[in-house]
Amino acid sequence: MSVSDLDPVPAVALLARPGAARERLREALAHADVQIVLEDDPMTLEPQALHDARPQFVVIALEAAIEDALERLEPALSAPGLTLVFDEAELAARRDGWEAQRWGRHLAAKLHGHQQVLPPGAEDEPALQLEPGLPSTPPVPKETALQPHLEQARSWADDVPADGLYSPPAHLHEPVALEQALAALQPVLPETAAPVQAAPEPPPVPAAAPSVFTDHTAWSLVDEASDAPAVASAATSTESAEPAFDTGHLSLVDLDAAAPAGSRSGALLVLAGIGGPDALRRLLAALPSGLAVPVLVHMRLNGGRYGNLVKQMARVSPLPVQLAESGQRAIAGEVHVLADDIGVHAAADGLYFQSEAQGISIAALSAEHSALVLLSGADLAHVGPALDLAAAGAWVAGQVGEGCYDPAAATAVVAAGMVAGEPQELAQVIAARWGLDDDGDAA
């Protein structure tokens, strides 16, 4: 069996419009040791041509102009066993030098399914295992050499002074126990001393007169003569004031209304930007099919084609994905994609979307019952409010590792002590905290 059979070369299709972004992606694939089976413009490519090429991976330079073309190619892109890799066309066009090489190594690792992203010559060196030889055996002292010293010590033994700090009296014996030592220190009383008179015995208590316990209702701990009328009157008033149980005004209590408003205003807010589509896809794909809170996604897109983002994420997310609209309520266990002008406000029965010129406000979330995840490309302006929300009790995390192409905001919250991990790892923590079991109960 040859090496190529053990590690076959991945078949890759490159979909990008002609231009700098397409050239940069082609160079990265050329250095990734893959087979490019198709390179075409998605605006003119037919779904059947993509299907006939039988690629294992499809690398797409994402931009607003090809959104309609991706919808037309959706039958071929949704084929089983096909992995999609998205890259921002604008970011790919200006990527150069060290940054382009770094991104190419990450792309090659993704296509080949390994974790080696270091440049050549920077691989981890195996730790050196020191194996010293056996220590030399110390020389065994000869008995003849020690004999003079032993004899000298034996001759001096009688001259060693004894302990003279304590010398017991001759008429006393050394006590062998603490009780004996204390008794030896007590003064001896003379025999003529007057004996201590014993305390007079208390007078005998007269026996109580026998009584016949025939009526236990008459027992009392207080004077019966003074309290008997009060007891009788209390019993009479109790019998006369016995209330009737009225069932005509019974009602059920609204448990949701009694719950604190903050518990229904909680949410999982995901912030992303450049490089965010791939990180967001990995996060949503690893979430469980049920969550106790709604998932809010805010990722700035050139052209504002958030409807297409909803369709892309719905292919991989086990949770329903929809576009948030003003006046709509955030539903637990669903993913809501927020446009740039959509914010939230807390009401008595949960979170509602509203039109906001500045977009989502982190401070509008309930800190005790909310979570915040900053992925690649999140805005640095969100770091301060995110840390304030964490100080109030929220769970805040930042993306690290492979695929985090713009880590400024995520690294800032991680440096402040927040949770760090790749999108799949963060999804596992979210599932453990807010996931629902088969019966719909929180994990």
Coordinates of C-alpha atoms in Angstrom, one line a residue:
M1 CA 0.0 0.0 0.0
S2 CA 1.5 3.4 -1.0
V3 CA 1.6 6.6 1.0
S4 CA -1.0 8.2 -1.3
D5 CA -3.4 5.4 -0.4
L6 CA -3.0 6.0 3.3
D7 CA -3.3 9.9 2.9
P8 CA -5.2 10.6 -0.3
V9 CA -5.0 14.1 -1.7
P10 CA -8.2 16.1 -1.0
A11 CA -10.3 17.1 -4.0
V12 CA -11.1 20.9 -3.7
A13 CA -13.4 23.1 -5.8
L14 CA -12.6 26.9 -5.7
L15 CA -15.6 29.2 -6.2
A16 CA -14.7 32.9 -6.5
R17 CA -15.2 35.8 -8.9
P18 CA -12.1 36.7 -11.0
G19 CA -9.8 39.1 -9.1
A20 CA -7.3 39.3 -6.3
A21 CA -9.2 37.2 -3.9
R22 CA -9.4 34.3 -6.3
E23 CA -5.6 34.5 -7.0
R24 CA -4.8 34.5 -3.3
L25 CA -7.0 31.5 -2.6
R26 CA -5.5 29.7 -5.6
E27 CA -2.0 30.3 -4.2
A28 CA -3.0 29.0 -0.8
L29 CA -4.4 25.9 -2.3
A30 CA -1.4 25.3 -4.4
H31 CA 0.8 25.2 -1.3
A32 CA -1.7 23.1 0.6
D33 CA -1.0 19.9 -1.4
V34 CA -4.5 19.4 -2.7
Q35 CA -6.1 18.7 -6.0
I36 CA -8.1 21.5 -7.5
V37 CA -10.8 19.7 -9.5
L38 CA -12.8 22.8 -10.3
E39 CA -12.2 26.6 -10.4
D40 CA -15.0 28.8 -11.6
D41 CA -17.1 31.9 -11.0
P42 CA -20.2 31.0 -9.0
M43 CA -22.1 33.6 -11.0
T44 CA -21.9 31.4 -14.1
L45 CA -21.3 27.9 -12.7
E46 CA -24.1 25.4 -13.1
P47 CA -25.0 23.0 -10.1
Q48 CA -24.6 20.0 -12.3
A49 CA -21.0 21.0 -13.2
L50 CA -20.2 21.3 -9.5
H51 CA -21.7 17.9 -8.8
D52 CA -19.8 16.2 -11.7
A53 CA -16.5 17.5 -10.3
R54 CA -17.1 15.4 -7.1
P55 CA -15.1 17.6 -4.8
Q56 CA -14.6 16.8 -1.1
F57 CA -14.2 20.5 -0.1
V58 CA -15.6 23.7 -1.6
V59 CA -13.7 26.9 -0.8
I60 CA -15.9 30.0 -1.4
A61 CA -14.8 33.6 -1.5
L62 CA -17.9 35.1 0.2
E63 CA -19.2 38.5 -0.9
A64 CA -22.5 40.2 -1.4
A65 CA -22.5 39.9 -5.1
I66 CA -22.6 36.1 -5.1
E67 CA -25.4 35.5 -2.5
D68 CA -28.0 34.9 -5.2
A69 CA -25.6 32.5 -7.0
L70 CA -25.1 30.5 -3.8
E71 CA -28.9 30.1 -3.5
R72 CA -29.0 28.7 -7.0
L73 CA -26.1 26.3 -6.2
E74 CA -27.6 25.2 -2.9
P75 CA -28.7 21.7 -4.2
A76 CA -25.1 20.9 -5.1
L77 CA -23.6 22.6 -2.0
S78 CA -25.9 20.6 0.3
A79 CA -24.6 17.2 -1.0
P80 CA -23.8 14.8 1.8
G81 CA -20.1 14.5 2.6
L82 CA -19.3 17.9 1.2
T83 CA -17.5 20.4 3.4
L84 CA -17.8 24.1 2.8
V85 CA -15.0 26.6 3.7
F86 CA -15.9 30.2 3.5
D87 CA -13.5 33.2 3.4
E88 CA -14.3 36.9 3.1
A89 CA -13.4 38.0 -0.4
E90 CA -12.3 41.5 0.8
L91 CA -10.1 40.0 3.5
A92 CA -8.6 37.4 1.1
A93 CA -7.8 40.1 -1.5
R94 CA -5.6 42.2 0.9
R95 CA -4.0 39.2 2.7
D96 CA -0.3 39.2 1.9
G97 CA 3.1 38.1 3.3
W98 CA 3.2 36.5 6.7
E99 CA -0.6 36.8 7.2
A100 CA -1.2 34.9 3.9
Q101 CA 1.2 32.2 4.8
R102 CA -0.3 31.8 8.3
W103 CA -3.9 31.6 6.8
G104 CA -2.6 29.1 4.2
R105 CA -1.2 26.8 6.9
H106 CA -4.6 26.9 8.7
L107 CA -6.4 26.1 5.5
A108 CA -4.1 23.2 4.8
A109 CA -4.7 21.8 8.3
K110 CA -8.4 22.0 7.8
L111 CA -8.4 20.3 4.4
H112 CA -6.0 17.5 5.6
G113 CA -7.6 17.1 9.0
H114 CA -4.6 17.7 11.2
Q115 CA -3.5 20.3 13.7
Q116 CA -0.1 21.2 12.4
V117 CA -0.2 24.9 11.7
L118 CA 3.4 25.9 12.5
P119 CA 5.8 27.0 9.8
P120 CA 8.4 24.5 8.5
G121 CA 11.3 24.1 11.0
A122 CA 9.2 25.3 14.0
E123 CA 7.7 21.9 14.8
D124 CA 7.7 20.9 18.4
E125 CA 11.0 19.4 19.3
P126 CA 10.8 16.1 21.2
A127 CA 11.7 16.6 24.8
L128 CA 15.1 15.3 25.6
Q129 CA 15.1 12.4 28.1
L130 CA 18.2 12.5 30.2
E131 CA 19.5 9.0 30.9
P132 CA 22.5 9.2 33.1
G133 CA 24.6 6.2 33.8
L134 CA 24.5 4.3 37.1
P135 CA 26.2 6.1 40.0
S136 CA 29.5 4.7 41.0
T137 CA 29.4 2.4 44.0
P138 CA 30.8 4.1 47.1
P139 CA 33.8 2.3 48.6
V140 CA 32.9 -0.1 51.4
P141 CA 34.8 0.9 54.6
K142 CA 37.1 -1.7 55.8
E143 CA 36.5 -3.0 59.3
T144 CA 40.2 -2.8 60.2
A145 CA 40.1 1.0 59.5
L146 CA 37.2 1.5 61.9
Q147 CA 38.4 -0.6 64.7
P148 CA 40.7 2.0 66.3
H149 CA 37.9 4.5 66.5
L150 CA 35.6 2.0 68.1
E151 CA 38.1 1.1 70.8
Q152 CA 38.7 4.8 71.5
A153 CA 35.0 5.5 71.9
R154 CA 34.6 2.5 74.3
S155 CA 37.4 3.8 76.5
W156 CA 35.9 7.2 76.8
A157 CA 32.4 6.0 77.6
D158 CA 32.9 5.9 81.3
D159 CA 34.2 9.6 81.4
V160 CA 31.1 11.0 79.7
P161 CA 29.3 13.2 82.4
A162 CA 25.8 12.2 83.4
D163 CA 22.8 14.6 83.4
G164 CA 23.1 16.7 86.6
L165 CA 20.2 19.1 86.1
Y166 CA 17.8 17.0 88.3
S167 CA 18.7 14.9 91.3
P168 CA 15.7 13.5 93.2
P169 CA 15.8 13.5 97.0
A170 CA 17.1 10.3 98.6
H171 CA 13.8 9.7 100.6
L172 CA 11.6 10.0 97.5
H173 CA 11.3 7.7 94.5
E174 CA 11.0 9.0 91.0
P175 CA 7.3 9.0 90.1
V176 CA 6.5 6.9 87.1
A177 CA 3.1 8.5 86.3
L178 CA 1.6 12.0 86.2
E179 CA -0.8 11.1 89.1
Q180 CA 2.1 10.0 91.3
A181 CA 4.1 13.2 90.4
L182 CA 1.2 15.4 91.4
A183 CA 0.6 13.4 94.6
A184 CA 4.3 13.8 95.6
L185 CA 4.0 17.6 95.4
Q186 CA 1.0 17.8 97.8
P187 CA 1.8 18.8 101.4
V188 CA 1.2 16.1 104.0
L189 CA -1.6 17.2 106.5
P190 CA -0.9 16.6 110.3
E191 CA -2.9 13.8 112.0
T192 CA -4.3 16.2 114.7
A193 CA -6.1 18.4 112.1
A194 CA -9.8 18.6 112.7
P195 CA -11.8 16.5 110.3
V196 CA -13.9 18.3 107.8
Q197 CA -17.5 18.2 108.8
A198 CA -19.7 16.8 106.2
A199 CA -22.4 19.0 104.8
P200 CA -25.8 18.5 106.4
E201 CA -28.1 16.3 104.5
P202 CA -31.1 18.1 103.0
P203 CA -34.5 17.4 104.6
P204 CA -36.5 14.7 103.0
V205 CA -39.0 15.8 100.4
P206 CA -42.5 14.9 101.5
A207 CA -44.1 12.4 99.2
A208 CA -46.9 13.8 97.1
A209 CA -50.4 12.7 97.8
P210 CA -51.4 9.9 95.5
S211 CA -53.9 10.9 92.8
V212 CA -56.0 8.9 90.4
F213 CA -55.3 9.6 86.8
T214 CA -58.7 9.0 85.5
D215 CA -59.4 12.2 83.4
H216 CA -56.3 13.2 81.4
T217 CA -58.2 16.3 80.1
A218 CA -57.8 18.0 83.4
W219 CA -54.0 17.9 83.4
S220 CA -52.3 21.3 83.6
L221 CA -48.9 22.9 84.2
V222 CA -50.4 26.0 85.9
D223 CA -52.8 26.7 88.7
E224 CA -56.1 25.2 87.6
A225 CA -58.1 27.5 89.9
S226 CA -57.0 30.7 88.1
D227 CA -56.8 29.4 84.5
A228 CA -59.8 27.0 84.4
P229 CA -62.3 29.7 83.3
A230 CA -60.0 31.0 80.6
V231 CA -59.5 27.5 79.2
A232 CA -63.2 26.9 79.2
S233 CA -64.0 30.2 77.4
A234 CA -61.2 29.5 74.8
A235 CA -62.7 26.1 74.1
T236 CA -66.1 27.6 73.7
S237 CA -64.9 30.4 71.4
T238 CA -63.0 27.8 69.3
E239 CA -66.1 25.7 68.8
S240 CA -68.3 28.7 67.9
A241 CA -65.8 30.3 65.5
E242 CA -65.0 27.2 63.3
P243 CA -64.7 28.6 59.7
A244 CA -66.3 27.1 56.7
F245 CA -63.9 26.1 53.8
D246 CA -65.1 28.1 50.7
T247 CA -64.0 26.4 47.4
G248 CA -65.8 28.9 45.2
H249 CA -62.9 31.3 45.0
L250 CA -60.0 29.0 44.3
S251 CA -57.7 29.8 41.4
L252 CA -54.4 28.6 39.8
V253 CA -51.3 30.7 40.3
D254 CA -49.4 31.8 37.2
L255 CA -46.0 30.3 37.8
D256 CA -44.4 32.2 34.9
A257 CA -45.7 35.5 36.2
A258 CA -44.3 34.7 39.7
A259 CA -40.8 34.0 38.3
P260 CA -38.3 36.9 38.3
A261 CA -38.3 38.9 35.1
G262 CA -34.5 38.4 34.7
S263 CA -34.8 34.7 34.3
R264 CA -37.0 35.2 31.2
S265 CA -34.7 38.0 29.9
G266 CA -31.6 35.7 29.6
A267 CA -30.0 35.0 26.2
L268 CA -26.9 33.7 24.5
L269 CA -25.4 36.6 22.5
V270 CA -22.8 35.7 19.8
L271 CA -20.8 38.6 18.4
A272 CA -18.6 38.0 15.2
G273 CA -17.2 39.8 12.2
I274 CA -14.2 39.1 9.9
G275 CA -13.7 35.4 9.7
G276 CA -16.9 34.9 11.7
P277 CA -19.0 32.8 9.3
D278 CA -16.8 29.7 9.7
A279 CA -16.5 30.2 13.5
L280 CA -20.2 30.8 13.8
R281 CA -20.9 27.7 11.8
R282 CA -18.8 25.5 14.0
L283 CA -20.4 27.0 17.2
L284 CA -24.0 26.5 16.0
A285 CA -23.3 23.0 14.6
A286 CA -22.0 21.8 18.0
L287 CA -25.0 23.1 20.0
P288 CA -27.7 20.7 21.3
S289 CA -31.2 20.5 19.8
G290 CA -32.6 22.3 22.8
L291 CA -31.5 25.3 24.9
A292 CA -33.2 27.0 27.8
V293 CA -32.3 30.5 26.4
P294 CA -32.6 32.1 22.9
V295 CA -29.5 32.5 20.8
L296 CA -28.9 36.0 19.4
V297 CA -26.3 36.4 16.6
H298 CA -24.9 39.7 15.5
M299 CA -22.3 39.7 12.7
R300 CA -21.7 42.7 10.5
L301 CA -21.9 41.9 6.8
N302 CA -21.0 44.0 3.8
G303 CA -24.3 44.7 2.0
G304 CA -26.4 43.6 5.0
R305 CA -27.5 40.3 3.4
Y306 CA -28.6 38.7 6.7
G307 CA -31.3 36.6 5.0
N308 CA -28.6 34.6 3.2
L309 CA -26.7 34.2 6.5
V310 CA -29.8 32.7 8.0
K311 CA -30.1 30.2 5.2
Q312 CA -26.4 29.3 5.5
M313 CA -26.6 28.7 9.3
A314 CA -29.8 26.8 9.0
R315 CA -28.0 24.1 7.1
V316 CA -25.8 23.2 10.0
S317 CA -27.6 24.3 13.1
P318 CA -29.7 21.8 15.0
L319 CA -31.7 24.8 16.4
P320 CA -34.2 26.7 14.2
V321 CA -32.6 29.8 12.6
Q322 CA -34.6 32.9 11.7
L323 CA -34.1 36.6 11.1
A324 CA -35.1 38.8 14.0
E325 CA -37.8 41.4 13.4
S326 CA -38.9 44.4 15.4
G327 CA -41.7 43.6 17.8
Q328 CA -41.0 39.8 17.8
R329 CA -40.3 37.9 21.0
A330 CA -37.0 36.0 21.4
I331 CA -37.9 32.3 21.7
A332 CA -35.8 30.0 23.8
G333 CA -34.1 27.2 21.8
E334 CA -34.1 29.2 18.6
V335 CA -31.3 31.2 16.8
H336 CA -32.2 34.8 15.9
V337 CA -29.9 36.7 13.5
L338 CA -29.8 40.4 14.3
A339 CA -29.4 43.1 11.6
D340 CA -27.4 46.2 12.3
D341 CA -30.5 48.2 13.3
I342 CA -32.1 45.6 15.6
G343 CA -31.7 45.7 19.4
V344 CA -33.5 44.1 22.3
H345 CA -35.5 45.2 25.4
A346 CA -36.5 43.2 28.4
A347 CA -40.2 42.8 29.3
A348 CA -42.0 40.9 32.0
D349 CA -42.4 37.9 29.8
G350 CA -39.0 37.9 28.1
L351 CA -36.9 39.7 25.5
Y352 CA -38.4 41.5 22.5
F353 CA -36.7 42.9 19.4
Q354 CA -36.9 46.6 18.6
S355 CA -35.5 49.0 16.1
E356 CA -32.2 50.6 17.4
A357 CA -30.0 52.8 15.3
Q358 CA -26.9 51.6 17.3
G359 CA -27.9 47.9 17.1
I360 CA -27.7 45.4 19.9
S361 CA -26.9 46.8 23.4
I362 CA -25.1 44.3 25.7
A363 CA -26.4 46.2 28.8
A364 CA -30.0 45.3 27.9
L365 CA -29.4 41.6 28.8
S366 CA -30.0 40.1 32.2
A367 CA -26.5 39.4 33.5
E368 CA -27.4 36.6 35.9
H369 CA -29.1 34.5 33.2
S370 CA -27.2 35.5 30.0
A371 CA -24.0 34.4 28.2
L372 CA -21.8 36.3 25.7
V373 CA -19.4 34.8 23.2
L374 CA -17.0 36.9 21.2
L375 CA -15.8 35.2 18.0
S376 CA -13.3 36.2 15.3
G377 CA -13.9 39.8 14.1
A378 CA -16.0 40.9 17.1
D379 CA -16.0 44.7 17.6
L380 CA -13.5 46.0 20.1
A381 CA -16.2 48.4 21.3
H382 CA -18.1 45.4 22.8
V383 CA -15.2 44.4 25.1
G384 CA -16.0 47.0 27.9
P385 CA -19.7 46.2 28.1
A386 CA -18.9 42.5 27.9
L387 CA -16.6 42.7 31.0
D388 CA -19.2 44.8 32.8
L389 CA -21.8 42.1 32.1
A390 CA -19.4 39.5 33.4
A391 CA -18.8 41.5 36.6
A392 CA -22.5 41.4 37.2
G393 CA -22.7 37.6 36.9
A394 CA -22.8 36.8 33.2
W395 CA -20.9 34.0 31.5
V396 CA -18.5 35.5 28.9
A397 CA -16.1 33.6 26.6
G398 CA -13.7 34.4 23.7
Q399 CA -12.6 32.4 20.7
V400 CA -9.0 31.2 20.5
G401 CA -7.0 28.8 18.3
E402 CA -7.4 27.9 14.7
G403 CA -9.7 30.0 12.5
C404 CA -9.6 33.2 14.7
Y405 CA -8.3 35.6 12.0
D406 CA -9.3 38.8 13.9
P407 CA -8.7 37.9 17.6
A408 CA -8.5 41.4 19.0
A409 CA -11.8 41.5 20.9
A410 CA -11.8 37.8 21.8
T411 CA -8.3 38.0 23.1
A412 CA -9.1 41.0 25.2
V413 CA -11.8 39.3 27.2
V414 CA -9.7 36.1 27.5
A415 CA -6.8 38.2 28.9
A416 CA -9.3 39.6 31.5
G417 CA -9.9 36.1 32.9
M418 CA -12.9 35.0 30.8
V419 CA -13.4 31.5 29.3
A420 CA -11.3 30.7 26.3
G421 CA -11.7 28.0 23.7
E422 CA -12.5 27.1 20.1
P423 CA -16.1 27.4 18.9
Q424 CA -16.8 23.6 19.4
E425 CA -15.4 23.7 22.9
L426 CA -17.4 26.8 23.9
A427 CA -20.6 25.1 22.5
Q428 CA -20.0 22.1 24.8
V429 CA -19.8 24.4 27.8
I430 CA -23.0 26.1 26.7
A431 CA -24.8 22.8 26.3
A432 CA -23.8 21.7 29.8
R433 CA -25.1 25.0 31.3
W434 CA -28.2 25.7 29.3
G435 CA -29.0 22.5 27.4
L436 CA -32.3 20.7 27.8
D437 CA -32.7 16.9 28.2
D438 CA -35.2 14.7 26.3
D439 CA -38.0 15.8 28.8
G440 CA -37.4 19.5 28.2
D441 CA -35.8 20.0 31.6
A442 CA -32.6 22.0 32.0
A443 CA -29.4 20.0 32.2

